[in-house]
Structures are given as structure tokens and as C-alpha cells.
Amino acid sequence: MIFLIISIICSVTVSVLLKLARRYKISIVQAVTWNYLFAVILASIFFKPNIDDLGFRNVDSTFILLGILLPAVFWFLAASVRNIGIVKTDIAQRLSLFIPIVAAYFWFDDTFSTLKIVGLVLGFLAIVLTLVKQSNQSITGNWLYPIVVFFGFGFIDVLFKQVAQIKTIPYTTSLIIIFAIAFVISLGGVVYWRVVKKRKVQLVNLLCGFILGFFNFFNILFYLKAHRAMADHPSTVFTAMNLGVIIAGTLVGLLIFKEKLSRLNYIGLFLAGIAIVCITLSQINAV
């Protein structure tokens, strides 16, 4: 579970940095692009990959899909927030847990004990309750964006589990290839913004991207480590990661950003805690 805890901390830190980036008018497109570049540099320094392993023959189709989805889904996430608001976008992102859970059962042959099923049910209920907020927004806007967010984050989770199972090259080398592809794709976004939108490429976005890349790199690295450590129980990783991010993110919002929580939000947090306990116990019993 230590790998999941580190991944959750890094994931929440990334979310905080992105929230601060919007507050201080940082270009998300540029920052995310440099984030992938720095992640490639960081992974290369830390793990010193074999140059031969980085050849085209080792570029799995899963790597290509992830390299495209990572920046693309993030752009849709930002567009969803702009069009229909943070609340509904958050719901779409968190409920995407449904996709990897289904994949865990039908694709990865995960076993579902009664205790784990109870934990999953409580987990989904917790997700809904922690995201319930009073809002005067009507249900309008382009729902293409949250739909893409829902399926995008779900498939990204499944694909990272798939990457953790690839044995032909070290998974750290797989990360470098994925980040490199994501950088090339997102660099195309920067070129579009510069040429078509006439936006300047600024040094501050490069610096923010490097900070973002540091935490994003370790988030994904330890997420993969968790999948390898609990290879036979992917649903445990999927659910614990999602619920952990919800609990930690909500506490950060409450303590740092002074966000208000309703009674239902607190009930959701309580249920999330119980769900994690149930899923953890089911994992222990399965060993």
C-alpha cells in the first residue's frame, strides 16, 4: 500500500499545482507540455535506460495509445471545466472508475470476494456523495467533454495496468517512451496555440511544467509499482487510488483552500474510509 500512498500524494499535489496555475494565469497547455519533457529527463537520469530498449521495435501499441490519451484527455478535462463546470467534470472523472473495475473482472481475471464487493459499492456511493455540491448551474453545455473525460480516464487506468504487465522491457523504460510520445503530441498543441492563437511561449510556463513533471512522474511511477506489487488484484489498486485521491484532495481543499463541505460530503468521506478498509482487508484475506 505504500506505493499507492506515495502515488496519491503526488496525484493530489499535481491537482493543487494545476489549480494554482489557473489562479496565476499559467498556460496549462504549455505547462503540461514541458511537464512531459521534464518527466522524460527525470526518468532517464534516475533509471539510466538501455538505449537499445528505446528503439522503435519496443514501442508497444499500448505506449502509443497512452502517449496520445494523456495530453488529449487533459485538454478535454480543461474544456469540460470551462463548458459545464468543475462539479460535473469531477463526477465524470471519478465515476470513470467503473471502466477499470469492469476490466479487472473480465480482462485481468480479478477475484471479487464479498468484502471487496461491499467495499466497491461503498466506494461508488462515497464518490457520488463527496462530489455533491449546491450549485445553481443548469444542466446545459457541451456534454461531449465530460463523456470523453469519463471514458478517457477509465481507459488510461486500464492501459497503465496493461503496461505494468509488459515484461519485454523494464516498466521504467516504458514510462520514458510513453512520456516522450505524450511530449510530441502536446508539443503540437503548443505550436497550434503559438501559430493559430498567437499565444506567446513564456519561460514561467517552462518552470511550472518542470515542477509539475516532477510530481506527475512519481505519481505514475508508483501507480505502476502498485499494480506490479498487487498484480492479481487490479480492482484494489483502481479503487484505493481513486478513493485515496478523493479523501486527500477533499482534505486539502478544506484545510488549504478553505472550501466548504456539506453534511453529505462528510458522509461520503466517512464511507470512502470504510470502503478502503474493506478493500484492504479483502486484499489481506486473499494473500
mmCIF file of C-alpha atoms in Angstrom:
data_model
loop_
_atom_site.group_PDB
_atom_site.id
_atom_site.type_symbol
_atom_site.label_atom_id
_atom_site.label_comp_id
_atom_site.label_asym_id
_atom_site.label_seq_id
_atom_site.Cartn_x
_atom_site.Cartn_y
_atom_site.Cartn_z
ATOM 1 C CA MET A 1 0.000 0.000 0.000
ATOM 2 C CA ILE A 2 2.995 2.349 0.440
ATOM 3 C CA PHE A 3 3.274 2.689 -3.351
ATOM 4 C CA LEU A 4 -0.376 3.755 -3.538
ATOM 5 C CA ILE A 5 0.054 6.275 -0.711
ATOM 6 C CA ILE A 6 3.002 7.933 -2.470
ATOM 7 C CA SER A 7 1.112 7.936 -5.775
ATOM 8 C CA ILE A 8 -1.948 9.502 -4.115
ATOM 9 C CA ILE A 9 0.171 12.257 -2.519
ATOM 10 C CA CYS A 10 1.804 13.048 -5.860
ATOM 11 C CA SER A 11 -1.545 12.969 -7.684
ATOM 12 C CA VAL A 12 -3.158 15.408 -5.259
ATOM 13 C CA THR A 13 -0.086 17.657 -5.471
ATOM 14 C CA VAL A 14 -0.471 17.729 -9.269
ATOM 15 C CA SER A 15 -4.133 18.757 -8.856
ATOM 16 C CA VAL A 16 -3.163 21.534 -6.419
ATOM 17 C CA LEU A 17 -0.496 22.806 -8.824
ATOM 18 C CA LEU A 18 -2.989 22.862 -11.697
ATOM 19 C CA LYS A 19 -5.499 24.742 -9.553
ATOM 20 C CA LEU A 20 -2.837 27.311 -8.637
ATOM 21 C CA ALA A 21 -1.792 27.514 -12.298
ATOM 22 C CA ARG A 22 -5.288 28.671 -13.294
ATOM 23 C CA ARG A 23 -5.263 31.197 -10.456
ATOM 24 C CA TYR A 24 -1.950 32.725 -11.574
ATOM 25 C CA LYS A 25 -2.752 32.704 -15.315
ATOM 26 C CA ILE A 26 -0.261 29.973 -16.185
ATOM 27 C CA SER A 27 -0.788 28.421 -19.633
ATOM 28 C CA ILE A 28 -1.991 24.890 -18.928
ATOM 29 C CA VAL A 29 -1.183 23.732 -22.477
ATOM 30 C CA GLN A 30 2.421 24.926 -22.215
ATOM 31 C CA ALA A 31 2.967 23.744 -18.630
ATOM 32 C CA VAL A 32 1.644 20.253 -19.398
ATOM 33 C CA THR A 33 3.881 20.026 -22.484
ATOM 34 C CA TRP A 34 7.074 20.862 -20.567
ATOM 35 C CA ASN A 35 5.884 18.562 -17.783
ATOM 36 C CA TYR A 36 6.230 15.578 -20.138
ATOM 37 C CA LEU A 37 9.656 16.731 -21.326
ATOM 38 C CA PHE A 38 10.900 17.007 -17.744
ATOM 39 C CA ALA A 39 9.405 13.601 -16.921
ATOM 40 C CA VAL A 40 11.461 12.070 -19.763
ATOM 41 C CA ILE A 41 14.626 13.774 -18.478
ATOM 42 C CA LEU A 42 13.910 12.750 -14.891
ATOM 43 C CA ALA A 43 13.234 9.110 -15.799
ATOM 44 C CA SER A 44 16.392 8.974 -17.933
ATOM 45 C CA ILE A 45 18.555 10.339 -15.100
ATOM 46 C CA PHE A 46 17.013 8.130 -12.416
ATOM 47 C CA PHE A 47 16.872 4.825 -14.291
ATOM 48 C CA LYS A 48 19.562 5.102 -16.979
ATOM 49 C CA PRO A 49 17.673 3.001 -19.556
ATOM 50 C CA ASN A 50 19.390 0.767 -22.067
ATOM 51 C CA ILE A 51 19.470 2.719 -25.321
ATOM 52 C CA ASP A 52 18.591 -0.418 -27.284
ATOM 53 C CA ASP A 53 15.365 -0.770 -25.260
ATOM 54 C CA LEU A 54 14.248 2.644 -26.502
ATOM 55 C CA GLY A 55 14.221 1.511 -30.129
ATOM 56 C CA PHE A 56 11.074 1.520 -32.264
ATOM 57 C CA ARG A 57 10.799 -2.274 -32.094
ATOM 58 C CA ASN A 58 9.900 -1.983 -28.397
ATOM 59 C CA VAL A 59 7.210 0.660 -28.871
ATOM 60 C CA ASP A 60 4.084 -1.268 -27.923
ATOM 61 C CA SER A 61 0.692 -0.111 -29.190
ATOM 62 C CA THR A 62 -0.281 0.465 -25.538
ATOM 63 C CA PHE A 63 2.501 3.039 -25.246
ATOM 64 C CA ILE A 64 1.235 4.892 -28.315
ATOM 65 C CA LEU A 65 -2.355 4.932 -27.028
ATOM 66 C CA LEU A 66 -1.259 6.267 -23.636
ATOM 67 C CA GLY A 67 1.036 8.841 -25.217
ATOM 68 C CA ILE A 68 -1.919 10.186 -27.196
ATOM 69 C CA LEU A 69 -4.551 9.878 -24.453
ATOM 70 C CA LEU A 70 -2.590 11.541 -21.637
ATOM 71 C CA PRO A 71 -2.416 15.055 -23.175
ATOM 72 C CA ALA A 72 -5.646 14.694 -25.205
ATOM 73 C CA VAL A 73 -7.814 13.729 -22.224
ATOM 74 C CA PHE A 74 -6.274 16.520 -20.190
ATOM 75 C CA TRP A 75 -7.268 19.051 -22.864
ATOM 76 C CA PHE A 76 -10.822 17.714 -22.782
ATOM 77 C CA LEU A 77 -10.746 17.926 -18.986
ATOM 78 C CA ALA A 78 -9.883 21.621 -19.179
ATOM 79 C CA ALA A 79 -12.561 22.200 -21.844
ATOM 80 C CA SER A 80 -15.138 20.369 -19.718
ATOM 81 C CA VAL A 81 -14.398 22.584 -16.725
ATOM 82 C CA ARG A 82 -14.862 25.665 -18.903
ATOM 83 C CA ASN A 83 -18.108 24.445 -20.512
ATOM 84 C CA ILE A 84 -20.081 22.649 -17.803
ATOM 85 C CA GLY A 85 -18.183 23.402 -14.602
ATOM 86 C CA ILE A 86 -15.862 21.691 -12.133
ATOM 87 C CA VAL A 87 -18.536 19.742 -10.243
ATOM 88 C CA LYS A 88 -19.926 17.778 -13.187
ATOM 89 C CA THR A 89 -16.422 17.296 -14.620
ATOM 90 C CA ASP A 90 -15.207 15.861 -11.303
ATOM 91 C CA ILE A 91 -18.123 13.441 -11.252
ATOM 92 C CA ALA A 92 -17.290 12.247 -14.784
ATOM 93 C CA GLN A 93 -13.617 11.802 -13.859
ATOM 94 C CA ARG A 94 -14.215 9.883 -10.624
ATOM 95 C CA LEU A 95 -17.031 7.707 -11.944
ATOM 96 C CA SER A 96 -14.638 6.574 -14.682
ATOM 97 C CA LEU A 97 -13.532 4.080 -12.004
ATOM 98 C CA PHE A 98 -16.385 1.915 -13.337
ATOM 99 C CA ILE A 99 -14.390 1.137 -16.505
ATOM 100 C CA PRO A 100 -11.222 -0.303 -14.895
ATOM 101 C CA ILE A 101 -13.317 -2.217 -12.347
ATOM 102 C CA VAL A 102 -15.200 -3.939 -15.190
ATOM 103 C CA ALA A 103 -11.885 -4.544 -16.962
ATOM 104 C CA ALA A 104 -10.401 -6.028 -13.776
ATOM 105 C CA TYR A 105 -13.157 -8.660 -13.710
ATOM 106 C CA PHE A 106 -13.496 -9.508 -17.399
ATOM 107 C CA TRP A 107 -9.982 -8.807 -18.710
ATOM 108 C CA PHE A 108 -7.496 -9.195 -15.828
ATOM 109 C CA ASP A 109 -9.310 -12.104 -14.099
ATOM 110 C CA ASP A 110 -9.518 -10.364 -10.735
ATOM 111 C CA THR A 111 -11.376 -12.144 -7.929
ATOM 112 C CA PHE A 112 -14.230 -10.356 -6.180
ATOM 113 C CA SER A 113 -14.886 -11.505 -2.604
ATOM 114 C CA THR A 114 -17.987 -10.406 -0.702
ATOM 115 C CA LEU A 115 -15.881 -7.967 1.324
ATOM 116 C CA LYS A 116 -14.383 -6.433 -1.813
ATOM 117 C CA ILE A 117 -17.829 -6.069 -3.419
ATOM 118 C CA VAL A 118 -19.076 -4.291 -0.275
ATOM 119 C CA GLY A 119 -16.058 -2.002 -0.477
ATOM 120 C CA LEU A 120 -16.686 -1.239 -4.159
ATOM 121 C CA VAL A 121 -20.359 -0.427 -3.565
ATOM 122 C CA LEU A 122 -19.474 1.854 -0.648
ATOM 123 C CA GLY A 123 -16.725 3.372 -2.782
ATOM 124 C CA PHE A 124 -19.063 4.348 -5.628
ATOM 125 C CA LEU A 125 -21.555 5.773 -3.131
ATOM 126 C CA ALA A 126 -18.735 7.709 -1.466
ATOM 127 C CA ILE A 127 -17.649 9.168 -4.810
ATOM 128 C CA VAL A 128 -21.150 10.479 -5.509
ATOM 129 C CA LEU A 129 -21.631 11.906 -2.002
ATOM 130 C CA THR A 130 -18.241 13.636 -1.839
ATOM 131 C CA LEU A 131 -18.939 15.355 -5.159
ATOM 132 C CA VAL A 132 -22.434 16.587 -4.260
ATOM 133 C CA LYS A 133 -22.390 20.358 -4.021
ATOM 134 C CA GLN A 134 -25.010 23.041 -4.062
ATOM 135 C CA SER A 135 -24.953 24.598 -7.482
ATOM 136 C CA ASN A 136 -27.235 26.893 -9.412
ATOM 137 C CA GLN A 137 -25.853 25.620 -12.704
ATOM 138 C CA SER A 138 -28.452 24.232 -15.046
ATOM 139 C CA ILE A 139 -27.656 21.020 -16.878
ATOM 140 C CA THR A 140 -26.517 22.669 -20.060
ATOM 141 C CA GLY A 141 -23.350 22.855 -22.094
ATOM 142 C CA ASN A 142 -21.488 20.519 -24.379
ATOM 143 C CA TRP A 143 -21.665 17.067 -22.786
ATOM 144 C CA LEU A 144 -19.158 15.687 -25.282
ATOM 145 C CA TYR A 145 -16.377 16.914 -22.976
ATOM 146 C CA PRO A 146 -17.347 15.054 -19.768
ATOM 147 C CA ILE A 147 -18.160 11.935 -21.802
ATOM 148 C CA VAL A 148 -14.629 11.972 -23.213
ATOM 149 C CA VAL A 149 -13.278 12.610 -19.694
ATOM 150 C CA PHE A 150 -15.244 9.615 -18.367
ATOM 151 C CA PHE A 151 -14.034 7.157 -20.997
ATOM 152 C CA GLY A 152 -10.572 8.733 -21.288
ATOM 153 C CA PHE A 153 -9.591 8.427 -17.620
ATOM 154 C CA GLY A 154 -11.115 4.964 -17.444
ATOM 155 C CA PHE A 155 -9.108 3.662 -20.387
ATOM 156 C CA ILE A 156 -5.925 5.358 -19.147
ATOM 157 C CA ASP A 157 -6.213 3.398 -15.882
ATOM 158 C CA VAL A 158 -6.707 0.140 -17.796
ATOM 159 C CA LEU A 159 -3.786 0.840 -20.140
ATOM 160 C CA PHE A 160 -1.394 1.572 -17.265
ATOM 161 C CA LYS A 161 -2.331 -1.788 -15.758
ATOM 162 C CA GLN A 162 -1.517 -3.310 -19.140
ATOM 163 C CA VAL A 163 1.871 -1.537 -19.173
ATOM 164 C CA ALA A 164 2.670 -2.996 -15.743
ATOM 165 C CA GLN A 165 2.266 -6.490 -17.248
ATOM 166 C CA ILE A 166 4.692 -5.954 -20.143
ATOM 167 C CA LYS A 167 7.911 -7.888 -19.478
ATOM 168 C CA THR A 168 9.921 -7.310 -22.673
ATOM 169 C CA ILE A 169 11.469 -4.093 -21.309
ATOM 170 C CA PRO A 170 11.625 -2.552 -17.808
ATOM 171 C CA TYR A 171 8.472 -0.619 -16.906
ATOM 172 C CA THR A 172 10.657 2.412 -16.149
ATOM 173 C CA THR A 173 11.769 2.369 -19.786
ATOM 174 C CA SER A 174 8.123 2.029 -20.811
ATOM 175 C CA LEU A 175 7.427 5.236 -18.894
ATOM 176 C CA ILE A 176 10.124 7.113 -20.814
ATOM 177 C CA ILE A 177 8.646 6.017 -24.144
ATOM 178 C CA ILE A 178 5.103 6.971 -23.047
ATOM 179 C CA PHE A 179 6.192 10.386 -21.764
ATOM 180 C CA ALA A 180 8.192 11.029 -24.959
ATOM 181 C CA ILE A 181 5.155 10.279 -27.141
ATOM 182 C CA ALA A 182 2.959 12.465 -24.904
ATOM 183 C CA PHE A 183 5.505 15.286 -25.211
ATOM 184 C CA VAL A 184 5.495 15.141 -29.014
ATOM 185 C CA ILE A 185 1.678 15.146 -29.112
ATOM 186 C CA SER A 186 1.349 18.010 -26.622
ATOM 187 C CA LEU A 187 4.095 19.976 -28.374
ATOM 188 C CA GLY A 188 1.771 20.009 -31.368
ATOM 189 C CA GLY A 189 -0.756 21.762 -29.115
ATOM 190 C CA VAL A 190 1.806 24.417 -28.198
ATOM 191 C CA VAL A 191 2.611 25.008 -31.870
ATOM 192 C CA TYR A 192 -1.117 25.362 -32.609
ATOM 193 C CA TRP A 193 -1.563 27.898 -29.798
ATOM 194 C CA ARG A 194 1.505 29.833 -30.953
ATOM 195 C CA VAL A 195 0.729 29.882 -34.692
ATOM 196 C CA VAL A 196 -3.091 29.977 -34.735
ATOM 197 C CA LYS A 197 -3.972 31.547 -31.367
ATOM 198 C CA LYS A 198 -0.921 33.860 -31.366
ATOM 199 C CA ARG A 199 -0.093 32.977 -27.727
ATOM 200 C CA LYS A 200 3.464 33.593 -26.538
ATOM 201 C CA VAL A 201 5.712 30.811 -25.265
ATOM 202 C CA GLN A 202 6.798 32.072 -21.835
ATOM 203 C CA LEU A 203 9.601 30.959 -19.529
ATOM 204 C CA VAL A 204 7.320 30.858 -16.482
ATOM 205 C CA ASN A 205 5.299 28.071 -18.125
ATOM 206 C CA LEU A 206 8.512 26.093 -18.647
ATOM 207 C CA LEU A 207 9.394 26.399 -14.948
ATOM 208 C CA CYS A 208 5.875 25.408 -13.874
ATOM 209 C CA GLY A 209 5.997 22.460 -16.267
ATOM 210 C CA PHE A 210 9.198 21.204 -14.663
ATOM 211 C CA ILE A 211 7.639 21.293 -11.177
ATOM 212 C CA LEU A 212 4.502 19.612 -12.498
ATOM 213 C CA GLY A 213 6.581 16.973 -14.272
ATOM 214 C CA PHE A 214 8.401 16.049 -11.055
ATOM 215 C CA PHE A 215 5.213 15.098 -9.212
ATOM 216 C CA ASN A 216 3.460 13.677 -12.277
ATOM 217 C CA PHE A 217 6.413 11.379 -12.927
ATOM 218 C CA PHE A 218 6.408 9.912 -9.425
ATOM 219 C CA ASN A 219 2.610 9.691 -9.435
ATOM 220 C CA ILE A 220 2.619 7.398 -12.466
ATOM 221 C CA LEU A 221 5.790 5.546 -11.422
ATOM 222 C CA PHE A 222 4.397 4.483 -8.048
ATOM 223 C CA TYR A 223 0.984 3.772 -9.575
ATOM 224 C CA LEU A 224 2.705 1.252 -11.850
ATOM 225 C CA LYS A 225 4.671 -0.122 -8.889
ATOM 226 C CA ALA A 226 1.380 -0.654 -7.024
ATOM 227 C CA HIS A 227 -0.053 -2.574 -9.978
ATOM 228 C CA ARG A 228 3.052 -4.763 -10.083
ATOM 229 C CA ALA A 229 3.002 -5.368 -6.338
ATOM 230 C CA MET A 230 -0.711 -6.318 -6.434
ATOM 231 C CA ALA A 231 -0.784 -7.801 -9.919
ATOM 232 C CA ASP A 232 -3.593 -10.263 -9.114
ATOM 233 C CA HIS A 233 -5.887 -7.626 -7.615
ATOM 234 C CA PRO A 234 -6.106 -4.652 -10.027
ATOM 235 C CA SER A 235 -9.534 -3.618 -8.697
ATOM 236 C CA THR A 236 -7.896 -2.987 -5.301
ATOM 237 C CA VAL A 237 -5.410 -0.601 -6.898
ATOM 238 C CA PHE A 238 -8.021 1.132 -9.070
ATOM 239 C CA THR A 239 -10.447 1.707 -6.195
ATOM 240 C CA ALA A 240 -7.958 2.540 -3.442
ATOM 241 C CA MET A 241 -6.238 5.055 -5.718
ATOM 242 C CA ASN A 242 -9.490 6.795 -6.633
ATOM 243 C CA LEU A 243 -10.853 6.915 -3.098
ATOM 244 C CA GLY A 244 -7.493 7.943 -1.678
ATOM 245 C CA VAL A 245 -7.295 10.863 -4.087
ATOM 246 C CA ILE A 246 -10.843 11.896 -3.159
ATOM 247 C CA ILE A 247 -10.132 11.839 0.589
ATOM 248 C CA ALA A 248 -6.753 13.568 0.339
ATOM 249 C CA GLY A 249 -7.974 16.083 -2.248
ATOM 250 C CA THR A 250 -11.036 16.968 -0.183
ATOM 251 C CA LEU A 251 -8.942 17.472 2.946
ATOM 252 C CA VAL A 252 -6.523 19.703 1.026
ATOM 253 C CA GLY A 253 -9.445 21.726 -0.318
ATOM 254 C CA LEU A 254 -10.877 22.026 3.184
ATOM 255 C CA LEU A 255 -7.664 22.934 5.020
ATOM 256 C CA ILE A 256 -5.713 24.907 2.407
ATOM 257 C CA PHE A 257 -8.299 26.376 0.033
ATOM 258 C CA LYS A 258 -10.987 26.779 2.741
ATOM 259 C CA GLU A 259 -13.622 25.021 0.648
ATOM 260 C CA LYS A 260 -16.961 24.315 2.326
ATOM 261 C CA LEU A 261 -18.239 20.771 2.785
ATOM 262 C CA SER A 262 -21.851 19.738 3.176
ATOM 263 C CA ARG A 263 -23.130 17.036 5.502
ATOM 264 C CA LEU A 264 -23.366 14.667 2.524
ATOM 265 C CA ASN A 265 -19.718 15.378 1.675
ATOM 266 C CA TYR A 266 -18.645 14.356 5.173
ATOM 267 C CA ILE A 267 -20.765 11.189 4.958
ATOM 268 C CA GLY A 268 -19.090 10.451 1.623
ATOM 269 C CA LEU A 269 -15.627 10.840 3.164
ATOM 270 C CA PHE A 270 -16.607 8.525 6.012
ATOM 271 C CA LEU A 271 -17.897 5.903 3.559
ATOM 272 C CA ALA A 272 -14.727 6.257 1.487
ATOM 273 C CA GLY A 273 -12.676 5.446 4.569
ATOM 274 C CA ILE A 274 -14.807 2.370 5.298
ATOM 275 C CA ALA A 275 -14.556 1.308 1.647
ATOM 276 C CA ILE A 276 -10.750 1.483 1.731
ATOM 277 C CA VAL A 277 -10.706 -0.569 4.951
ATOM 278 C CA CYS A 278 -12.979 -3.229 3.369
ATOM 279 C CA ILE A 279 -10.897 -3.405 0.196
ATOM 280 C CA THR A 280 -7.643 -3.548 2.181
ATOM 281 C CA LEU A 281 -8.979 -6.361 4.380
ATOM 282 C CA SER A 282 -10.170 -8.261 1.309
ATOM 283 C CA GLN A 283 -6.650 -7.931 -0.092
ATOM 284 C CA ILE A 284 -5.089 -9.227 3.157
ATOM 285 C CA ASN A 285 -7.503 -12.169 3.277
ATOM 286 C CA ALA A 286 -6.669 -13.045 -0.309
ATOM 287 C CA VAL A 287 -2.949 -13.356 0.432
#
